[in-house]
Amino acid sequence: MRQIVLAGNWKMHKTQADASAYTRALLSHPLEPNRHIVLCVPFTTLATVGAAVAGQTQISVGAQNIHWAEQGAFTGEISGAMLTELGVRYVVVGHSERREHFGETDATVNQRLVAAQKHGLIPILCVGETKAIREASQTEAWILAQLEAGLVGIDLARLIIAYEPIWAIGTGETCEATEANRVISVIRRHLSSPDVTIQYGGSVKPDNIDELMAQPEIDGVLVGGASLDPAGFARIINYQASTVAV
Ligand code: PGA
């Protein structure tokens, strides 16, 4: 059974004070049942957000990175044990911003995924193409190569994949819901398990969430900018897909 997972990726936003105010506001909204929410927050707010959502069975805390070593001379990095000690259950791995600005490769992404699962964390593996790759009709080949290299030794039963076309991230340019659905079905057919939760990410907003979640292959979303506002994110996680004709 594929689980519905809606994740917010705060990126480098919000202090602890901001995070407390945010969780208070978010929790004032009732939640639709049978969907799981993950707040992927900066390291400095993991404990604050974890404490605020303790006892909320539908909401978990996620980190935005994990190093593959248990400990060591890796300035600025964070280990699995440091995350699990704070009650973290999910971790974003291979986000395109990490790949573009911090030199992540498919090989380091794989090492981080392995470390996450070793520590009992569920990684959210991000894959996606640039505009140039899309225009060269290489989207499918690119993504399947990212998966091929990234998923070596990974247990598909404890994994989420996020399809995030890079040209749609933070740009306001959304991938058509039907096109996101198509690429996700290509990803799903490539995997040896049909049960992997596959999200869409890239300019997800309150006004396109219903159409996205009405698509049969889309099991959730990874939301950046629009997850920063608790009322907007509450609208996203309380999407009403049944109101949309597909
Ligand atoms: P966005 O970011 O929703 O702001 O486009 C998505 C992401 O980077 O995960």
Coordinates of N, CA and C and ligand atoms in Angstrom, one line a residue:
M1 N 0.8 -1.2 0.0 CA 0.0 0.0 0.0 C 0.9 1.3 0.0
R2 N 0.6 2.1 -1.0 CA 1.4 3.4 -1.0 C 0.8 4.4 0.0
Q3 N 1.7 5.0 0.8 CA 1.3 5.9 1.8 C 1.3 7.3 1.2
I4 N 0.3 8.2 1.6 CA 0.3 9.6 1.2 C 1.2 10.3 2.2
V5 N 2.2 11.0 1.6 CA 3.1 11.8 2.5 C 3.3 13.2 2.0
L6 N 2.9 14.2 2.8 CA 3.0 15.6 2.4 C 4.1 16.2 3.2
A7 N 5.2 16.6 2.5 CA 6.3 17.1 3.3 C 6.6 18.6 3.0
G8 N 6.9 19.3 4.0 CA 7.3 20.7 3.8 C 8.9 20.8 4.0
N9 N 9.5 21.5 3.1 CA 11.0 21.7 3.2 C 11.2 23.1 3.5
W10 N 11.6 23.4 4.7 CA 11.8 24.9 5.1 C 13.1 25.4 4.5
K11 N 13.9 24.6 4.0 CA 15.3 25.0 3.5 C 15.9 25.8 4.7
M12 N 16.6 26.9 4.3 CA 17.3 27.7 5.4 C 16.4 28.9 5.9
H13 N 15.3 28.5 6.4 CA 14.3 29.5 6.9 C 13.9 29.1 8.3
K14 N 13.6 30.1 9.1 CA 13.0 30.1 10.4 C 14.0 29.8 11.6
T15 N 13.9 30.7 12.5 CA 14.6 30.5 13.8 C 13.7 29.6 14.7
Q16 N 14.2 29.4 15.9 CA 13.4 28.6 16.9 C 12.1 29.3 17.2
A17 N 12.2 30.6 17.4 CA 11.0 31.4 17.8 C 10.0 31.3 16.6
D18 N 10.5 31.4 15.4 CA 9.6 31.3 14.2 C 9.0 29.9 14.2
A19 N 9.8 28.9 14.5 CA 9.3 27.5 14.4 C 8.2 27.3 15.4
S20 N 8.4 27.8 16.6 CA 7.4 27.6 17.6 C 6.0 28.3 17.2
A21 N 6.1 29.5 16.7 CA 4.9 30.2 16.2 C 4.3 29.4 15.1
Y22 N 5.1 28.9 14.2 CA 4.6 28.1 13.0 C 3.8 26.9 13.5
T23 N 4.5 26.1 14.4 CA 3.8 24.8 14.7 C 2.5 25.1 15.5
R24 N 2.5 26.1 16.3 CA 1.3 26.5 17.0 C 0.2 26.8 16.0
A25 N 0.5 27.6 15.0 CA -0.5 28.0 13.9 C -0.9 26.7 13.1
L26 N 0.0 25.9 12.8 CA -0.3 24.7 11.9 C -1.2 23.8 12.7
L27 N -0.9 23.6 14.0 CA -1.7 22.6 14.8 C -3.1 23.2 15.1
S28 N -3.3 24.4 14.8 CA -4.7 24.9 15.1 C -5.7 24.5 14.0
H29 N -5.1 23.9 12.9 CA -5.9 23.4 11.8 C -6.2 21.9 12.0
P30 N -7.5 21.5 11.8 CA -7.7 20.1 11.9 C -7.1 19.4 10.7
L31 N -6.7 18.1 10.8 CA -6.0 17.4 9.7 C -6.9 16.3 9.2
E32 N -7.0 16.2 7.8 CA -7.7 15.1 7.2 C -7.0 13.8 7.6
P33 N -7.7 12.7 7.8 CA -7.1 11.5 8.2 C -6.4 10.8 7.0
N34 N -5.6 9.8 7.3 CA -5.0 8.9 6.3 C -4.0 9.6 5.4
R35 N -3.3 10.6 6.0 CA -2.2 11.2 5.2 C -1.2 11.6 6.3
H36 N 0.1 11.5 5.9 CA 1.1 11.8 6.8 C 1.9 13.1 6.4
I37 N 2.2 13.8 7.4 CA 2.9 15.1 7.2 C 4.3 15.1 7.8
V38 N 5.3 15.6 7.0 CA 6.6 15.6 7.5 C 7.1 17.1 7.4
L39 N 7.7 17.6 8.5 CA 8.2 18.9 8.5 C 9.8 18.8 8.4
C40 N 10.3 19.1 7.3 CA 11.8 19.0 7.1 C 12.4 20.4 7.4
V41 N 13.0 20.5 8.5 CA 13.3 21.8 9.1 C 14.8 21.9 9.3
P42 N 15.4 23.1 9.5 CA 16.8 23.2 9.7 C 17.2 22.5 11.0
F43 N 18.5 22.1 11.1 CA 19.0 21.3 12.2 C 18.6 22.0 13.5
T44 N 18.7 23.4 13.5 CA 18.6 24.1 14.8 C 17.1 24.1 15.3
T45 N 16.2 23.7 14.4 CA 14.8 23.7 14.9 C 14.2 22.3 15.0
L46 N 15.0 21.3 14.8 CA 14.5 19.9 14.9 C 13.9 19.6 16.2
A47 N 14.7 20.0 17.3 CA 14.2 19.7 18.7 C 12.9 20.5 19.0
T48 N 12.9 21.8 18.6 CA 11.8 22.6 18.9 C 10.5 22.1 18.2
V49 N 10.7 21.8 16.9 CA 9.5 21.3 16.1 C 9.1 19.9 16.6
G50 N 10.1 19.1 17.0 CA 9.8 17.7 17.5 C 9.0 17.8 18.7
A51 N 9.4 18.7 19.6 CA 8.6 18.8 20.9 C 7.2 19.3 20.6
A52 N 7.1 20.2 19.7 CA 5.8 20.8 19.4 C 4.8 19.8 18.8
V53 N 5.3 18.8 18.0 CA 4.4 17.9 17.4 C 4.4 16.5 18.1
A54 N 5.1 16.4 19.2 CA 5.1 15.2 20.0 C 3.6 14.8 20.3
G55 N 3.3 13.5 20.1 CA 1.9 13.1 20.3 C 1.0 13.2 19.1
Q56 N 1.4 13.9 18.1 CA 0.6 14.1 16.9 C 1.0 12.9 15.9
T57 N 0.2 11.9 15.9 CA 0.6 10.7 15.2 C 0.8 10.9 13.6
Q58 N 0.1 11.9 13.1 CA 0.2 12.2 11.7 C 1.3 13.1 11.3
I59 N 2.1 13.6 12.2 CA 3.1 14.6 11.9 C 4.5 14.1 12.4
S60 N 5.5 14.1 11.5 CA 6.8 13.7 11.8 C 7.8 14.8 11.5
V61 N 9.0 14.7 12.1 CA 10.0 15.7 11.8 C 11.1 15.1 10.9
G62 N 11.5 15.9 9.9 CA 12.5 15.4 9.0 C 13.7 16.4 9.0
A63 N 14.9 15.9 8.6 CA 16.1 16.8 8.5 C 16.3 17.0 7.0
Q64 N 17.2 17.8 6.6 CA 17.5 18.2 5.2 C 18.8 17.6 4.7
N65 N 19.5 16.9 5.6 CA 20.8 16.3 5.1 C 21.2 15.3 6.2
I66 N 22.1 14.4 5.8 CA 22.7 13.4 6.7 C 24.1 13.0 6.1
H67 N 25.1 12.9 7.0 CA 26.4 12.4 6.5 C 26.5 10.9 6.6
W68 N 27.3 10.3 5.8 CA 27.4 8.8 5.8 C 28.3 8.3 6.9
A69 N 29.2 9.1 7.5 CA 30.1 8.6 8.5 C 29.3 8.7 9.9
E70 N 29.8 7.8 10.8 CA 29.2 7.8 12.1 C 29.6 9.1 12.9
Q71 N 30.8 9.5 12.7 CA 31.3 10.7 13.3 C 32.7 11.0 12.6
G72 N 33.3 12.2 12.9 CA 34.6 12.4 12.3 C 34.8 13.9 11.9
A73 N 35.9 14.1 11.2 CA 36.3 15.4 10.9 C 35.5 15.9 9.6
F74 N 34.3 16.2 9.7 CA 33.4 16.6 8.6 C 32.7 17.9 9.0
T75 N 33.4 19.0 9.0 CA 32.9 20.2 9.5 C 31.6 20.6 8.8
G76 N 30.6 20.9 9.6 CA 29.3 21.4 9.0 C 28.4 20.3 8.6
E77 N 28.8 19.0 8.8 CA 27.9 17.9 8.5 C 27.2 17.4 9.8
I78 N 26.3 16.4 9.6 CA 25.5 15.9 10.7 C 25.4 14.4 10.5
S79 N 25.4 13.7 11.6 CA 25.4 12.2 11.6 C 24.0 11.7 11.8
G80 N 23.7 10.4 11.5 CA 22.4 9.8 11.7 C 22.1 9.7 13.2
A81 N 23.1 9.4 14.0 CA 22.8 9.3 15.5 C 22.4 10.7 16.0
M82 N 23.0 11.7 15.5 CA 22.6 13.1 16.0 C 21.2 13.4 15.6
L83 N 20.7 12.9 14.5 CA 19.3 13.1 14.1 C 18.3 12.2 14.8
T84 N 18.6 11.0 14.9 CA 17.6 10.1 15.6 C 17.5 10.4 17.1
E85 N 18.6 10.9 17.7 CA 18.5 11.3 19.1 C 17.5 12.3 19.3
L86 N 17.2 13.1 18.3 CA 16.2 14.2 18.4 C 14.8 13.8 17.9
G87 N 14.7 12.5 17.6 CA 13.4 12.0 17.2 C 13.1 12.2 15.8
V88 N 14.1 12.5 15.0 CA 13.9 12.7 13.5 C 13.6 11.4 12.9
R89 N 12.6 11.3 11.9 CA 12.3 10.1 11.3 C 12.5 10.1 9.8
Y90 N 12.6 11.2 9.2 CA 12.8 11.4 7.7 C 14.0 12.2 7.5
V91 N 14.6 12.1 6.3 CA 15.6 13.0 5.9 C 15.6 13.2 4.4
V92 N 15.7 14.5 3.9 CA 15.8 14.8 2.5 C 17.2 14.5 2.1
V93 N 17.4 13.8 1.0 CA 18.7 13.4 0.4 C 18.7 13.8 -1.0
G94 N 19.8 14.4 -1.5 CA 20.0 14.7 -2.9 C 19.1 15.7 -3.4
H95 N 18.7 16.7 -2.6 CA 18.0 17.8 -3.1 C 18.8 18.5 -4.2
S96 N 18.1 19.1 -5.2 CA 18.9 19.7 -6.3 C 19.7 20.8 -5.9
E97 N 19.3 21.5 -4.8 CA 20.1 22.6 -4.3 C 21.4 22.1 -3.7
R98 N 21.4 20.9 -3.0 CA 22.6 20.3 -2.5 C 23.5 19.8 -3.7
R99 N 22.8 19.3 -4.7 CA 23.6 18.8 -5.9 C 24.3 20.0 -6.6
E100 N 23.5 21.1 -6.7 CA 24.0 22.3 -7.5 C 25.0 23.1 -6.7
H101 N 24.7 23.4 -5.4 CA 25.6 24.3 -4.7 C 26.6 23.7 -3.8
F102 N 26.4 22.4 -3.4 CA 27.3 21.8 -2.5 C 28.0 20.5 -3.0
G103 N 28.0 20.4 -4.3 CA 28.8 19.3 -4.9 C 28.3 17.9 -4.7
E104 N 27.0 17.7 -4.3 CA 26.5 16.3 -4.2 C 26.5 15.6 -5.5
T105 N 26.9 14.4 -5.5 CA 26.9 13.6 -6.7 C 26.0 12.4 -6.4
D106 N 25.7 11.6 -7.5 CA 24.9 10.4 -7.3 C 25.6 9.5 -6.3
A107 N 26.9 9.5 -6.3 CA 27.7 8.6 -5.4 C 27.5 9.0 -3.9
T108 N 27.6 10.3 -3.7 CA 27.5 10.8 -2.3 C 26.0 10.7 -1.8
V109 N 25.1 10.9 -2.8 CA 23.7 10.7 -2.5 C 23.4 9.3 -2.0
N110 N 24.0 8.3 -2.7 CA 23.9 6.9 -2.4 C 24.4 6.7 -1.0
Q111 N 25.6 7.2 -0.7 CA 26.2 7.0 0.7 C 25.3 7.6 1.8
R112 N 24.7 8.7 1.5 CA 23.8 9.4 2.5 C 22.5 8.5 2.6
L113 N 22.0 8.0 1.5 CA 20.8 7.2 1.6 C 21.0 5.9 2.5
V114 N 22.2 5.3 2.2 CA 22.5 4.1 3.0 C 22.6 4.4 4.5
A115 N 23.3 5.5 4.8 CA 23.4 5.9 6.2 C 22.1 6.2 6.8
A116 N 21.2 6.8 6.1 CA 19.9 7.1 6.6 C 19.1 5.8 7.0
Q117 N 19.1 4.9 6.1 CA 18.4 3.6 6.3 C 19.1 2.9 7.5
K118 N 20.4 2.9 7.5 CA 21.1 2.2 8.6 C 20.7 2.7 10.0
H119 N 20.3 4.0 10.0 CA 19.9 4.6 11.3 C 18.4 4.6 11.4
G120 N 17.7 3.9 10.6 CA 16.2 3.7 10.7 C 15.5 4.9 10.2
L121 N 16.1 5.8 9.5 CA 15.4 7.0 9.0 C 14.9 6.7 7.6
I122 N 13.8 7.3 7.2 CA 13.3 7.2 5.9 C 13.8 8.3 5.0
P123 N 14.6 8.0 4.0 CA 15.1 9.1 3.2 C 14.1 9.5 2.1
I124 N 14.1 10.8 1.8 CA 13.3 11.3 0.7 C 14.3 11.7 -0.4
L125 N 14.4 10.8 -1.3 CA 15.4 11.0 -2.4 C 14.8 11.9 -3.5
C126 N 15.5 13.0 -3.7 CA 15.1 13.9 -4.8 C 15.8 13.6 -6.1
V127 N 15.0 13.6 -7.1 CA 15.5 13.4 -8.5 C 14.8 14.4 -9.4
G128 N 15.5 14.8 -10.5 CA 14.8 15.7 -11.4 C 15.8 16.3 -12.4
E129 N 15.2 16.8 -13.5 CA 16.0 17.3 -14.6 C 16.0 18.8 -14.7
T130 N 17.0 19.3 -15.3 CA 17.1 20.8 -15.6 C 16.3 21.0 -16.9
K131 N 16.1 22.3 -17.1 CA 15.3 22.7 -18.3 C 16.1 22.2 -19.6
A132 N 17.4 22.3 -19.6 CA 18.2 21.9 -20.7 C 18.1 20.4 -21.0
I133 N 18.1 19.7 -19.9 CA 17.9 18.2 -20.1 C 16.5 17.9 -20.7
R134 N 15.5 18.6 -20.2 CA 14.1 18.4 -20.7 C 14.1 18.8 -22.1
E135 N 14.7 19.9 -22.5 CA 14.6 20.4 -23.9 C 15.3 19.4 -24.8
A136 N 16.3 18.7 -24.3 CA 17.0 17.8 -25.1 C 16.4 16.4 -25.1
S137 N 15.1 16.3 -24.6 CA 14.4 15.1 -24.5 C 15.1 14.0 -23.7
Q138 N 15.9 14.4 -22.7 CA 16.7 13.4 -21.9 C 16.1 13.2 -20.5
T139 N 14.9 13.7 -20.3 CA 14.3 13.7 -18.9 C 14.3 12.3 -18.3
E140 N 13.7 11.3 -19.0 CA 13.6 10.0 -18.5 C 14.9 9.3 -18.2
A141 N 15.8 9.5 -19.3 CA 17.1 8.8 -19.1 C 17.9 9.4 -18.0
W142 N 17.8 10.7 -17.8 CA 18.5 11.4 -16.7 C 18.0 10.9 -15.3
I143 N 16.7 10.8 -15.2 CA 16.2 10.4 -13.9 C 16.4 9.0 -13.6
L144 N 16.3 8.1 -14.6 CA 16.6 6.7 -14.4 C 18.0 6.5 -14.0
A145 N 18.9 7.3 -14.6 CA 20.3 7.2 -14.2 C 20.6 7.6 -12.8
Q146 N 19.9 8.7 -12.4 CA 20.0 9.2 -11.0 C 19.5 8.1 -10.0
L147 N 18.5 7.4 -10.4 CA 17.9 6.3 -9.6 C 18.9 5.1 -9.5
E148 N 19.3 4.8 -10.7 CA 20.2 3.6 -10.8 C 21.4 3.8 -9.9
A149 N 22.1 4.9 -10.0 CA 23.3 5.2 -9.1 C 22.9 5.4 -7.7
G150 N 21.8 6.1 -7.4 CA 21.4 6.5 -6.1 C 20.9 5.3 -5.2
L151 N 20.3 4.3 -5.9 CA 19.6 3.3 -5.1 C 20.3 2.0 -4.8
V152 N 21.6 2.0 -5.1 CA 22.4 0.8 -4.9 C 22.4 0.5 -3.4
G153 N 21.9 -0.8 -3.1 CA 21.9 -1.2 -1.7 C 20.8 -0.6 -0.9
I154 N 19.8 0.0 -1.5 CA 18.7 0.7 -0.7 C 17.5 -0.2 -0.7
D155 N 16.9 -0.2 0.5 CA 15.6 -1.0 0.7 C 14.4 -0.1 0.3
L156 N 13.8 -0.5 -0.8 CA 12.7 0.3 -1.4 C 11.5 0.4 -0.4
A157 N 11.4 -0.5 0.5 CA 10.3 -0.5 1.5 C 10.4 0.6 2.5
R158 N 11.6 1.2 2.5 CA 11.8 2.3 3.5 C 12.4 3.5 2.8
L159 N 11.7 3.9 1.8 CA 12.2 5.0 0.9 C 11.0 5.8 0.4
I160 N 11.2 7.1 0.2 CA 10.3 8.0 -0.5 C 11.1 8.6 -1.6
I161 N 10.5 8.7 -2.8 CA 11.2 9.4 -3.9 C 10.4 10.7 -4.2
A162 N 11.1 11.8 -4.4 CA 10.4 13.0 -4.8 C 10.9 13.4 -6.2
Y163 N 10.0 13.4 -7.1 CA 10.3 13.9 -8.5 C 10.2 15.4 -8.5
E164 N 11.3 16.1 -8.6 CA 11.4 17.6 -8.6 C 12.1 18.1 -9.8
P165 N 11.3 18.5 -10.8 CA 11.9 19.1 -12.0 C 12.6 20.4 -11.6
I166 N 13.9 20.5 -11.8 CA 14.6 21.7 -11.3 C 14.1 23.0 -11.8
W167 N 13.6 23.0 -13.0 CA 13.1 24.3 -13.6 C 11.8 24.7 -12.9
A168 N 11.2 23.8 -12.1 CA 9.9 24.2 -11.4 C 10.2 24.5 -10.0
I169 N 11.4 24.5 -9.5 CA 11.6 24.7 -8.1 C 11.9 26.2 -7.8
G170 N 11.0 26.7 -7.0 CA 11.2 28.1 -6.6 C 10.9 29.1 -7.7
T171 N 10.4 28.7 -8.8 CA 10.3 29.5 -10.0 C 8.8 30.0 -10.2
G172 N 7.9 29.3 -9.6 CA 6.5 29.6 -9.8 C 6.0 28.8 -11.1
E173 N 7.0 28.3 -11.8 CA 6.6 27.5 -13.0 C 6.3 26.1 -12.6
T174 N 5.1 25.7 -12.6 CA 4.8 24.3 -12.2 C 4.8 23.4 -13.3
C175 N 5.2 22.2 -13.1 CA 5.1 21.1 -14.1 C 3.6 20.8 -14.1
E176 N 3.0 20.7 -15.3 CA 1.6 20.3 -15.5 C 1.4 19.0 -14.6
A177 N 0.3 19.0 -14.0 CA 0.0 17.8 -13.1 C 0.0 16.5 -13.9
T178 N -0.5 16.5 -15.1 CA -0.5 15.3 -15.9 C 0.9 14.9 -16.3
E179 N 1.8 15.9 -16.6 CA 3.2 15.6 -16.9 C 3.9 15.1 -15.7
A180 N 3.7 15.6 -14.5 CA 4.3 15.1 -13.3 C 3.9 13.7 -13.1
N181 N 2.6 13.4 -13.3 CA 2.0 12.1 -13.2 C 2.7 11.1 -14.2
R182 N 3.0 11.6 -15.4 CA 3.6 10.7 -16.4 C 5.0 10.3 -16.0
V183 N 5.8 11.4 -15.6 CA 7.2 11.1 -15.2 C 7.2 10.1 -14.0
I184 N 6.3 10.4 -13.1 CA 6.3 9.5 -11.9 C 5.9 8.1 -12.2
S185 N 5.1 7.9 -13.2 CA 4.8 6.6 -13.6 C 6.0 5.9 -14.3
V186 N 6.8 6.7 -15.0 CA 8.0 6.1 -15.6 C 8.9 5.6 -14.4
I187 N 9.0 6.5 -13.4 CA 9.9 6.1 -12.2 C 9.3 4.8 -11.6
R188 N 8.0 4.8 -11.4 CA 7.4 3.7 -10.7 C 7.6 2.4 -11.5
R189 N 7.5 2.4 -12.8 CA 7.6 1.2 -13.6 C 9.1 0.7 -13.6
H190 N 10.0 1.6 -13.3 CA 11.4 1.3 -13.3 C 11.8 0.6 -11.9
L191 N 11.0 0.8 -10.9 CA 11.3 0.3 -9.6 C 10.9 -1.2 -9.4
S192 N 11.6 -2.0 -8.6 CA 11.2 -3.4 -8.5 C 10.0 -3.5 -7.5
S193 N 9.7 -2.5 -6.8 CA 8.5 -2.5 -5.9 C 7.5 -1.5 -6.3
P194 N 6.2 -1.9 -6.4 CA 5.1 -1.0 -6.8 C 4.7 0.0 -5.7
D195 N 5.2 -0.3 -4.5 CA 4.6 0.4 -3.3 C 5.4 1.6 -2.8
V196 N 6.4 2.1 -3.6 CA 7.1 3.2 -3.1 C 6.3 4.5 -3.2
T197 N 6.3 5.3 -2.1 CA 5.6 6.6 -2.2 C 6.5 7.5 -3.1
I198 N 5.8 8.1 -4.1 CA 6.6 9.0 -5.0 C 5.8 10.3 -5.0
Q199 N 6.6 11.3 -4.5 CA 6.0 12.7 -4.4 C 6.4 13.5 -5.7
Y200 N 5.6 14.6 -5.8 CA 6.0 15.6 -6.8 C 6.5 16.9 -6.0
G201 N 7.5 17.6 -6.5 CA 7.9 18.8 -5.9 C 8.3 19.8 -6.9
G202 N 8.0 21.1 -6.6 CA 8.4 22.2 -7.5 C 7.2 23.1 -7.7
S203 N 7.2 24.3 -6.9 CA 6.1 25.3 -7.0 C 4.8 24.7 -6.7
V204 N 4.7 23.8 -5.7 CA 3.4 23.3 -5.2 C 2.8 24.4 -4.4
K205 N 1.5 24.7 -4.6 CA 0.9 25.8 -3.9 C -0.5 25.4 -3.5
P206 N -1.2 26.2 -2.7 CA -2.6 25.9 -2.3 C -3.5 25.8 -3.6
D207 N -3.1 26.6 -4.6 CA -4.1 26.6 -5.8 C -3.7 25.5 -6.8
N208 N -2.7 24.7 -6.7 CA -2.5 23.6 -7.6 C -2.5 22.2 -6.9
I209 N -2.5 22.2 -5.6 CA -2.4 20.9 -4.9 C -3.5 20.0 -5.2
D210 N -4.8 20.5 -5.3 CA -5.9 19.5 -5.5 C -5.7 18.8 -6.9
E211 N -5.3 19.5 -7.9 CA -5.1 18.9 -9.2 C -3.9 17.9 -9.2
L212 N -2.8 18.3 -8.5 CA -1.7 17.4 -8.4 C -2.1 16.1 -7.7
M213 N -2.8 16.2 -6.5 CA -3.1 15.0 -5.7 C -4.2 14.2 -6.4
A214 N -4.9 14.8 -7.3 CA -5.9 14.0 -8.0 C -5.3 13.0 -9.0
Q215 N -4.0 13.2 -9.3 CA -3.3 12.3 -10.3 C -3.1 10.9 -9.6
P216 N -3.3 9.9 -10.4 CA -3.2 8.6 -9.7 C -1.8 8.1 -9.3
E217 N -0.8 8.7 -9.9 CA 0.6 8.2 -9.6 C 1.2 9.1 -8.5
I218 N 0.6 10.2 -8.2 CA 1.3 11.1 -7.2 C 0.8 10.9 -5.8
D219 N 1.8 10.5 -5.0 CA 1.4 10.0 -3.6 C 1.7 11.1 -2.6
G220 N 2.0 12.3 -3.0 CA 2.3 13.3 -2.0 C 3.1 14.4 -2.7
V221 N 3.5 15.4 -1.9 CA 4.3 16.5 -2.4 C 5.4 16.8 -1.5
L222 N 6.5 17.5 -2.0 CA 7.6 18.1 -1.3 C 7.5 19.6 -1.6
V223 N 7.1 20.3 -0.5 CA 6.8 21.7 -0.7 C 7.8 22.6 -0.1
G224 N 8.4 23.5 -0.9 CA 9.4 24.5 -0.4 C 8.7 25.7 0.1
G225 N 8.7 26.8 -0.8 CA 8.3 28.1 -0.4 C 6.9 28.1 0.2
A226 N 6.0 27.4 -0.3 CA 4.6 27.4 0.2 C 4.4 26.7 1.5
S227 N 5.4 26.0 2.0 CA 5.3 25.3 3.3 C 5.7 26.3 4.4
L228 N 6.2 27.5 4.1 CA 6.7 28.4 5.1 C 5.5 29.1 5.8
D229 N 4.4 29.2 5.1 CA 3.2 29.9 5.7 C 2.3 28.8 6.3
P230 N 2.0 28.8 7.6 CA 1.3 27.6 8.2 C -0.1 27.5 7.6
A231 N -0.8 28.7 7.3 CA -2.2 28.6 6.8 C -2.2 28.0 5.4
G232 N -1.2 28.4 4.6 CA -1.1 27.9 3.2 C -0.7 26.4 3.2
F233 N 0.2 26.0 4.1 CA 0.6 24.6 4.2 C -0.6 23.8 4.7
A234 N -1.3 24.3 5.6 CA -2.5 23.6 6.1 C -3.5 23.3 5.0
R235 N -3.6 24.3 4.1 CA -4.5 24.1 2.9 C -3.9 23.0 2.0
I236 N -2.6 23.0 1.9 CA -2.0 22.0 1.0 C -2.2 20.6 1.6
I237 N -1.9 20.4 2.9 CA -2.0 19.1 3.5 C -3.5 18.6 3.6
N238 N -4.4 19.6 3.6 CA -5.8 19.2 3.6 C -6.4 19.3 2.2
Y239 N -5.6 18.9 1.2 CA -6.1 19.0 -0.2 C -7.4 18.2 -0.3
Q240 N -8.1 18.5 -1.4 CA -9.4 17.9 -1.7 C -9.3 17.3 -3.1
A241 N -8.6 16.3 -3.3 CA -8.5 15.8 -4.7 C -9.8 15.3 -5.3
S242 N -10.7 14.9 -4.5 CA -11.9 14.4 -5.1 C -12.8 15.4 -5.8
T243 N -12.4 16.7 -5.6 CA -13.2 17.8 -6.2 C -12.7 18.0 -7.7
V244 N -11.6 17.3 -8.0 CA -11.0 17.6 -9.3 C -11.3 16.5 -10.3
A245 N -11.8 16.9 -11.5 CA -12.0 15.8 -12.5 C -10.7 15.6 -13.3
V246 N -10.2 14.3 -13.4 CA -9.0 14.1 -14.1 C -9.3 13.4 -15.4
Ligands
PGA1 P1 9.4 25.1 -4.1 O1 10.6 24.1 -3.6 O2 8.1 24.5 -3.6 O3 9.7 26.4 -3.4 O4 9.4 25.2 -5.6 C1 10.4 22.7 -3.7 C2 11.6 22.1 -3.2 O5 12.7 22.6 -3.4 O6 11.6 21.0 -2.6

